[in-house]
Amino acid sequence: MSKHVNQENNRKKKRWMLAALILLLLLLITSCSVTIWSIFFRDTTTTLAPDYAPQEIDPNATPTPDSDKEDEKLEQEQGGGSVSLQYTQDVRADLSDGMVYFSFTNPYESNQDMVLQVVVKGKVIAQSKLLPPGNSLSKLPLREGVNLSPGGYEGKFTAAYYYENGEKAIVQTDIPLTVKVQE
C-alpha cells in the first residue's frame, strides 16, 4: 500500500511540475510577444515642433485686421517673449477633403512666431509652418498616414514659440480641445 501511495504522490508532483512548466512557458511566450510588438509594430511616431523656426510662413495663414498696428506689442522682459492667443476649442477633421478646420490667431500684440499642432491621442494630426504675429489659421492639411475613424476625440492644440533669432523657446502651450472627425 505504501508503494502505491508513493507512486500516486510522485504522479501528483509530476502533474504539478508539468502544469507549472506549461504556465512558465506561456508567460515567457506572452512576454516575448509583447516585447516584439512594442519594438517592431507599435506606432511610436510623434512629430516634434522644429528647434528652429521654419522659414516659410504657412500658406493657410491670413493677416488679421490688426496686423497693420505699429506700436501695440505686449511688453516683454529682456530675452523673453510674450504672446496672446485667440482660438476656439472645437476642431473638425474632414476625411473627405483631408483638412482640419478650426480658428486660431496669433494676434499682432504677440512678439513671437509660432508653429501650431493639432494633437489627438498623442499623435500630431496636423502641423502648421510659421505663424507670425498678426496672422490666423482656419485650416491645415491632415498629415499623411493619420488614421482616424469618424467620431469625437479629446485632443489639444500645441503652440511652440520662436524668438526673433528663430530659436525655439522653452515654453509651449497646450490647449485642450474636442476634435470631431467626419467623412
Coordinates of N, CA and C in Angstrom, one line a residue:
M1 N 0.8 -1.2 0.0 CA 0.0 0.0 0.0 C 0.9 1.2 0.0
S2 N 1.9 1.2 0.8 CA 2.8 2.3 0.9 C 3.5 2.6 -0.5
K3 N 3.8 1.6 -1.2 CA 4.4 1.8 -2.5 C 3.4 2.4 -3.5
H4 N 2.2 2.0 -3.4 CA 1.1 2.6 -4.2 C 0.9 4.1 -3.9
V5 N 0.9 4.5 -2.6 CA 0.7 5.8 -2.2 C 1.9 6.7 -2.7
N6 N 3.1 6.2 -2.6 CA 4.3 6.9 -3.1 C 4.2 7.1 -4.6
Q7 N 3.8 6.1 -5.3 CA 3.6 6.2 -6.8 C 2.6 7.3 -7.1
E8 N 1.5 7.3 -6.3 CA 0.4 8.3 -6.5 C 0.9 9.7 -6.2
N9 N 1.7 9.9 -5.2 CA 2.3 11.2 -4.8 C 3.3 11.6 -5.9
N10 N 4.1 10.7 -6.4 CA 5.0 11.1 -7.5 C 4.3 11.5 -8.7
R11 N 3.2 10.9 -9.0 CA 2.4 11.3 -10.2 C 1.8 12.7 -10.0
K12 N 1.3 13.0 -8.8 CA 0.8 14.3 -8.5 C 1.8 15.4 -8.6
K13 N 3.0 15.1 -8.1 CA 4.2 16.0 -8.2 C 4.5 16.3 -9.6
K14 N 4.5 15.2 -10.4 CA 4.9 15.4 -11.8 C 3.8 16.2 -12.5
R15 N 2.6 16.0 -12.2 CA 1.5 16.8 -12.8 C 1.6 18.3 -12.5
W16 N 1.9 18.6 -11.2 CA 2.1 20.0 -10.7 C 3.3 20.6 -11.4
M17 N 4.4 19.8 -11.5 CA 5.6 20.4 -12.1 C 5.3 20.6 -13.6
L18 N 4.6 19.7 -14.3 CA 4.3 19.9 -15.7 C 3.4 21.1 -15.9
A19 N 2.4 21.3 -15.0 CA 1.5 22.5 -15.1 C 2.3 23.7 -14.8
A20 N 3.2 23.8 -13.8 CA 4.0 24.9 -13.6 C 4.9 25.2 -14.8
L21 N 5.5 24.2 -15.4 CA 6.3 24.4 -16.5 C 5.5 25.0 -17.7
I22 N 4.3 24.5 -17.9 CA 3.5 25.0 -19.0 C 3.1 26.4 -18.7
L23 N 2.8 26.8 -17.5 CA 2.4 28.1 -17.1 C 3.6 29.1 -17.4
L24 N 4.8 28.7 -16.9 CA 6.0 29.5 -17.2 C 6.3 29.7 -18.6
L25 N 6.1 28.6 -19.4 CA 6.3 28.7 -20.9 C 5.3 29.7 -21.5
L26 N 4.0 29.6 -21.1 CA 3.1 30.6 -21.6 C 3.4 32.0 -21.2
L27 N 3.9 32.2 -20.0 CA 4.3 33.6 -19.6 C 5.5 34.0 -20.4
L28 N 6.4 33.2 -20.7 CA 7.6 33.5 -21.5 C 7.2 33.9 -22.9
I29 N 6.3 33.1 -23.5 CA 5.8 33.4 -24.9 C 5.1 34.7 -24.9
T30 N 4.2 34.9 -23.9 CA 3.5 36.2 -23.9 C 4.4 37.4 -23.7
S31 N 5.4 37.3 -22.8 CA 6.3 38.5 -22.6 C 7.1 38.7 -23.9
C32 N 7.6 37.6 -24.5 CA 8.3 37.8 -25.8 C 7.5 38.4 -26.9
S33 N 6.2 38.0 -27.0 CA 5.3 38.6 -28.0 C 5.1 40.0 -27.7
V34 N 4.9 40.4 -26.5 CA 4.6 41.9 -26.2 C 5.9 42.7 -26.5
T35 N 7.1 42.1 -26.1 CA 8.3 42.8 -26.4 C 8.5 43.0 -27.9
I36 N 8.3 42.0 -28.7 CA 8.5 42.1 -30.1 C 7.5 43.1 -30.7
W37 N 6.2 43.1 -30.3 CA 5.2 44.0 -30.7 C 5.6 45.4 -30.4
S38 N 6.1 45.7 -29.1 CA 6.4 47.0 -28.7 C 7.7 47.6 -29.5
I39 N 8.6 46.7 -29.9 CA 9.8 47.1 -30.6 C 9.5 47.4 -32.0
F40 N 8.8 46.4 -32.7 CA 8.7 46.5 -34.1 C 7.4 47.0 -34.7
F41 N 6.3 46.8 -34.0 CA 5.0 47.1 -34.6 C 4.2 48.2 -33.9
R42 N 4.5 48.6 -32.7 CA 3.8 49.7 -32.1 C 4.2 51.0 -32.8
D43 N 3.2 51.9 -33.1 CA 3.5 53.1 -33.7 C 3.9 54.2 -32.6
T44 N 5.1 54.5 -32.6 CA 5.6 55.5 -31.6 C 6.0 56.8 -32.3
T45 N 5.6 57.0 -33.5 CA 6.0 58.3 -34.2 C 5.2 59.5 -33.6
T46 N 5.9 60.4 -33.2 CA 5.3 61.7 -32.8 C 6.1 62.7 -33.5
T47 N 5.4 63.8 -33.9 CA 6.1 64.8 -34.6 C 6.4 66.0 -33.7
L48 N 7.6 66.3 -33.6 CA 8.0 67.4 -32.7 C 8.1 68.7 -33.5
A49 N 7.8 69.8 -32.8 CA 8.0 71.1 -33.5 C 9.5 71.3 -33.7
P50 N 9.9 71.9 -34.8 CA 11.3 72.1 -35.1 C 12.0 73.0 -34.1
D51 N 13.3 72.7 -33.9 CA 14.1 73.5 -32.9 C 14.4 74.9 -33.4
Y52 N 14.3 75.1 -34.7 CA 14.4 76.5 -35.3 C 13.2 76.7 -36.2
A53 N 12.8 78.0 -36.1 CA 11.5 78.3 -36.8 C 11.6 78.0 -38.3
P54 N 10.6 77.5 -38.9 CA 10.5 77.3 -40.3 C 10.7 78.6 -41.0
Q55 N 11.3 78.7 -42.2 CA 11.5 79.9 -42.9 C 10.2 80.3 -43.7
E56 N 9.4 79.3 -44.0 CA 8.2 79.5 -44.8 C 7.0 79.8 -43.9
I57 N 6.3 80.9 -44.2 CA 5.0 81.2 -43.5 C 4.0 80.2 -44.0
D58 N 3.1 79.7 -43.1 CA 2.1 78.8 -43.5 C 1.3 79.3 -44.6
P59 N 1.1 78.6 -45.7 CA 0.3 79.1 -46.8 C -1.2 79.3 -46.5
N60 N -1.7 78.7 -45.4 CA -3.1 78.9 -45.0 C -3.2 80.1 -44.0
A61 N -2.1 80.8 -43.6 CA -2.2 81.9 -42.7 C -2.8 83.1 -43.4
T62 N -3.6 83.8 -42.7 CA -4.2 85.0 -43.3 C -4.0 86.2 -42.3
P63 N -3.6 87.4 -42.8 CA -3.4 88.5 -41.9 C -4.7 88.9 -41.2
T64 N -4.6 89.3 -39.9 CA -5.7 89.7 -39.1 C -5.9 91.2 -39.3
P65 N -7.1 91.7 -39.0 CA -7.4 93.2 -39.3 C -6.4 94.1 -38.5
D66 N -5.9 93.6 -37.3 CA -5.0 94.4 -36.5 C -3.5 94.3 -36.9
S67 N -3.2 93.6 -38.0 CA -1.8 93.3 -38.3 C -1.1 94.5 -38.8
D68 N -1.7 95.7 -39.1 CA -1.0 96.9 -39.5 C -0.7 97.8 -38.4
K69 N -1.0 97.5 -37.1 CA -0.7 98.3 -36.0 C 0.8 98.3 -35.7
E70 N 1.3 99.4 -35.4 CA 2.8 99.6 -35.2 C 3.3 99.5 -33.8
D71 N 2.5 100.0 -32.9 CA 3.1 100.3 -31.5 C 2.3 99.6 -30.4
E72 N 1.6 98.5 -30.6 CA 0.8 97.9 -29.6 C 1.3 96.5 -29.2
K73 N 2.5 96.2 -29.3 CA 3.1 94.9 -28.9 C 3.0 94.8 -27.4
L74 N 2.9 93.5 -26.9 CA 2.9 93.2 -25.5 C 4.3 93.5 -24.9
E75 N 4.4 93.9 -23.7 CA 5.7 94.1 -23.1 C 6.3 92.8 -22.8
Q76 N 7.7 92.8 -22.8 CA 8.4 91.5 -22.5 C 9.7 91.9 -21.8
E77 N 10.1 90.9 -21.0 CA 11.4 91.0 -20.3 C 12.5 90.8 -21.3
Q78 N 13.7 91.3 -21.0 CA 14.9 91.1 -21.8 C 15.2 89.6 -22.0
G79 N 15.2 89.2 -23.3 CA 15.5 87.8 -23.6 C 14.3 86.9 -23.5
G80 N 13.1 87.5 -23.2 CA 11.9 86.7 -23.0 C 11.0 86.9 -24.2
G81 N 9.7 86.6 -24.0 CA 8.7 86.7 -25.0 C 7.4 86.9 -24.4
S82 N 6.4 87.3 -25.2 CA 5.1 87.5 -24.7 C 4.1 87.2 -25.9
V83 N 3.1 86.4 -25.6 CA 2.2 86.0 -26.6 C 0.7 86.2 -26.1
S84 N -0.1 86.4 -27.1 CA -1.6 86.5 -26.8 C -2.2 85.5 -27.8
L85 N -3.1 84.7 -27.4 CA -3.7 83.8 -28.3 C -5.3 83.9 -28.4
Q86 N -5.8 83.7 -29.5 CA -7.3 83.7 -29.7 C -7.6 82.4 -30.5
Y87 N -8.5 81.6 -29.9 CA -8.8 80.3 -30.5 C -10.2 79.8 -30.1
T88 N -10.7 78.8 -30.8 CA -11.9 78.1 -30.4 C -11.5 76.7 -30.1
Q89 N -12.2 76.0 -29.2 CA -11.8 74.7 -28.8 C -12.5 73.6 -29.6
D90 N -13.2 73.9 -30.6 CA -13.9 73.0 -31.5 C -13.1 72.8 -32.8
V91 N -12.7 71.6 -33.1 CA -11.9 71.3 -34.3 C -12.7 70.3 -35.1
R92 N -12.7 70.4 -36.4 CA -13.3 69.4 -37.3 C -12.3 68.9 -38.3
A93 N -12.2 67.6 -38.3 CA -11.3 67.0 -39.3 C -12.2 66.3 -40.3
D94 N -12.0 66.7 -41.6 CA -12.9 66.2 -42.6 C -12.0 65.2 -43.5
L95 N -12.4 63.9 -43.3 CA -11.6 62.9 -44.0 C -11.8 62.9 -45.5
S96 N -12.9 63.5 -46.0 CA -13.2 63.5 -47.5 C -12.3 64.5 -48.2
D97 N -11.9 65.6 -47.6 CA -11.0 66.6 -48.2 C -9.6 66.6 -47.6
G98 N -9.4 65.8 -46.5 CA -8.1 65.8 -45.9 C -7.7 67.0 -45.2
M99 N -8.7 67.8 -44.7 CA -8.3 69.1 -44.0 C -8.9 69.0 -42.5
V100 N -8.2 69.8 -41.7 CA -8.6 70.0 -40.3 C -9.0 71.5 -40.2
Y101 N -10.2 71.8 -39.7 CA -10.8 73.1 -39.7 C -10.9 73.6 -38.2
F102 N -10.5 74.8 -38.0 CA -10.6 75.4 -36.6 C -10.4 76.9 -36.7
S103 N -10.3 77.6 -35.6 CA -10.0 79.0 -35.6 C -8.9 79.3 -34.6
F104 N -7.7 79.8 -35.0 CA -6.6 80.1 -34.2 C -5.9 81.3 -34.7
T105 N -5.6 82.3 -33.7 CA -5.0 83.5 -34.1 C -3.8 83.8 -33.2
N106 N -2.7 84.2 -33.9 CA -1.5 84.7 -33.1 C -1.6 86.3 -33.4
P107 N -2.3 87.0 -32.4 CA -2.6 88.4 -32.6 C -1.3 89.2 -32.8
Y108 N -1.5 90.4 -33.4 CA -0.3 91.3 -33.6 C 0.4 91.7 -32.3
E109 N -0.3 91.7 -31.2 CA 0.3 92.1 -29.9 C 1.4 91.1 -29.5
S110 N 1.3 89.9 -29.9 CA 2.3 88.9 -29.6 C 3.6 89.3 -30.2
N111 N 4.7 88.9 -29.6 CA 6.0 89.2 -30.1 C 6.8 88.0 -30.4
Q112 N 6.2 86.8 -30.6 CA 6.9 85.6 -31.0 C 6.1 84.9 -32.1
D113 N 6.9 84.4 -33.1 CA 6.3 83.5 -34.1 C 5.9 82.2 -33.4
M114 N 5.1 81.4 -34.1 CA 4.8 80.0 -33.5 C 4.6 79.0 -34.6
V115 N 4.6 77.8 -34.2 CA 4.2 76.6 -35.0 C 3.1 76.0 -34.2
L116 N 1.9 75.7 -34.9 CA 0.8 75.1 -34.3 C 0.6 73.7 -34.6
Q117 N 0.3 72.8 -33.7 CA 0.0 71.4 -33.9 C -1.4 71.1 -33.4
V118 N -2.1 70.2 -34.1 CA -3.3 69.6 -33.6 C -3.0 68.2 -33.2
V119 N -3.2 67.8 -32.0 CA -2.8 66.5 -31.5 C -4.0 65.7 -31.0
V120 N -4.1 64.5 -31.4 CA -5.1 63.6 -30.9 C -4.4 62.3 -30.4
K121 N -4.7 61.9 -29.2 CA -4.2 60.7 -28.6 C -2.6 60.6 -28.8
G122 N -2.0 61.7 -28.5 CA -0.5 61.8 -28.6 C 0.1 61.8 -30.0
K123 N -0.8 61.8 -31.0 CA -0.3 61.9 -32.4 C -0.6 63.3 -33.0
V124 N 0.3 63.8 -33.7 CA 0.1 65.1 -34.4 C -0.6 64.8 -35.7
I125 N -1.9 65.3 -35.8 CA -2.7 65.0 -37.0 C -2.6 66.2 -38.0
A126 N -2.1 67.3 -37.5 CA -1.9 68.5 -38.4 C -0.9 69.4 -37.8
Q127 N 0.0 70.0 -38.6 CA 1.0 70.9 -38.1 C 1.2 72.1 -39.1
S128 N 1.3 73.3 -38.6 CA 1.5 74.4 -39.4 C 3.0 74.6 -39.7
K129 N 3.2 75.5 -40.7 CA 4.5 76.1 -40.8 C 4.5 77.3 -39.9
L130 N 5.3 78.3 -40.2 CA 5.4 79.5 -39.3 C 4.1 80.3 -39.3
L131 N 3.7 80.7 -38.1 CA 2.6 81.6 -37.9 C 3.0 82.8 -37.2
P132 N 3.4 83.9 -37.9 CA 3.9 85.1 -37.3 C 2.7 85.9 -36.6
P133 N 3.1 86.8 -35.7 CA 2.1 87.7 -35.1 C 1.3 88.4 -36.1
G134 N 0.0 88.6 -35.9 CA -0.9 89.3 -36.8 C -1.5 88.4 -37.9
N135 N -1.4 87.1 -37.6 CA -1.9 86.1 -38.6 C -2.8 85.1 -37.9
S136 N -3.7 84.5 -38.7 CA -4.6 83.5 -38.1 C -4.7 82.3 -39.1
L137 N -5.1 81.2 -38.5 CA -5.3 79.9 -39.3 C -6.7 79.5 -39.1
S138 N -7.3 78.9 -40.2 CA -8.6 78.3 -40.1 C -8.6 76.9 -40.6
K139 N -7.5 76.5 -41.2 CA -7.4 75.1 -41.7 C -6.0 74.7 -41.9
L140 N -5.7 73.4 -41.8 CA -4.4 72.8 -42.0 C -4.7 71.4 -42.7
P141 N -3.8 71.0 -43.5 CA -4.0 69.6 -44.1 C -3.7 68.6 -43.1
L142 N -4.5 67.5 -43.2 CA -4.3 66.3 -42.3 C -3.0 65.7 -42.7
R143 N -2.2 65.3 -41.7 CA -0.9 64.7 -42.0 C -1.1 63.3 -42.7
E144 N -0.2 63.0 -43.6 CA -0.2 61.7 -44.2 C -0.1 60.6 -43.2
G145 N -0.8 59.5 -43.4 CA -0.6 58.3 -42.6 C -1.5 58.4 -41.3
V146 N -2.2 59.5 -41.1 CA -3.1 59.6 -39.9 C -4.3 58.8 -40.2
N147 N -4.6 57.9 -39.3 CA -5.8 57.0 -39.5 C -6.8 57.3 -38.4
L148 N -7.8 58.0 -38.7 CA -8.9 58.3 -37.7 C -10.2 57.8 -38.2
S149 N -11.0 57.4 -37.3 CA -12.4 56.9 -37.6 C -13.3 58.1 -37.3
P150 N -14.4 58.1 -38.0 CA -15.4 59.2 -37.7 C -15.9 59.1 -36.2
G151 N -16.0 60.3 -35.6 CA -16.4 60.3 -34.2 C -15.8 61.5 -33.5
G152 N -15.9 61.5 -32.2 CA -15.3 62.6 -31.4 C -14.1 62.1 -30.6
Y153 N -13.1 63.0 -30.5 CA -11.9 62.7 -29.8 C -11.5 63.9 -28.9
E154 N -10.9 63.6 -27.8 CA -10.2 64.6 -27.0 C -8.9 64.9 -27.6
G155 N -8.5 66.1 -27.7 CA -7.2 66.5 -28.3 C -6.7 67.7 -27.7
K156 N -5.7 68.3 -28.4 CA -5.1 69.6 -27.9 C -4.4 70.3 -29.0
F157 N -4.4 71.6 -28.9 CA -3.5 72.5 -29.7 C -2.2 72.5 -28.9
T158 N -1.1 72.4 -29.6 CA 0.2 72.7 -29.0 C 0.8 73.8 -29.8
A159 N 1.1 74.9 -29.1 CA 1.8 76.0 -29.8 C 3.2 76.1 -29.3
A160 N 4.2 76.0 -30.2 CA 5.6 76.1 -29.9 C 6.0 77.5 -30.4
Y161 N 6.7 78.2 -29.6 CA 7.1 79.6 -29.8 C 8.6 79.8 -30.2
Y162 N 8.8 80.8 -31.0 CA 10.2 81.1 -31.5 C 10.6 82.5 -31.3
Y163 N 11.8 82.7 -30.8 CA 12.4 84.0 -30.7 C 12.7 84.7 -32.0
E164 N 13.0 86.0 -32.0 CA 13.3 86.7 -33.2 C 14.5 86.1 -34.0
N165 N 15.4 85.4 -33.3 CA 16.6 84.8 -34.0 C 16.2 83.4 -34.6
G166 N 14.9 83.0 -34.4 CA 14.4 81.7 -34.9 C 14.6 80.5 -34.0
E167 N 15.2 80.7 -32.9 CA 15.4 79.6 -31.9 C 14.1 79.4 -31.2
K168 N 13.9 78.1 -30.9 CA 12.7 77.7 -30.2 C 12.7 78.1 -28.7
A169 N 11.6 78.6 -28.2 CA 11.5 79.0 -26.8 C 11.3 77.7 -26.0
I170 N 11.7 77.8 -24.7 CA 11.5 76.6 -23.9 C 10.0 76.3 -23.6
V171 N 9.2 77.4 -23.5 CA 7.8 77.3 -23.1 C 7.0 76.9 -24.4
Q172 N 6.0 76.1 -24.2 CA 5.0 75.8 -25.2 C 3.6 75.8 -24.5
T173 N 2.6 76.0 -25.3 CA 1.3 76.0 -24.7 C 0.5 74.8 -25.2
D174 N -0.2 74.1 -24.3 CA -1.1 73.0 -24.7 C -2.5 73.4 -24.3
I175 N -3.4 73.4 -25.3 CA -4.8 73.9 -25.1 C -5.7 72.7 -25.3
P176 N -6.5 72.2 -24.3 CA -7.4 71.1 -24.6 C -8.5 71.5 -25.6
L177 N -8.9 70.5 -26.4 CA -10.0 70.8 -27.4 C -10.7 69.5 -27.7
T178 N -11.8 69.6 -28.4 CA -12.5 68.5 -28.9 C -12.4 68.4 -30.4
V179 N -12.0 67.3 -30.9 CA -11.9 67.1 -32.4 C -13.0 66.2 -32.9
K180 N -13.8 66.7 -33.8 CA -14.9 65.9 -34.4 C -14.4 65.4 -35.8
V181 N -14.4 64.1 -36.0 CA -13.9 63.6 -37.3 C -15.1 63.2 -38.1
Q182 N -15.2 63.6 -39.4 CA -16.3 63.2 -40.2 C -15.8 62.8 -41.6
E183 N -16.6 62.0 -42.3 CA -16.2 61.6 -43.6 C -16.7 62.5 -44.7

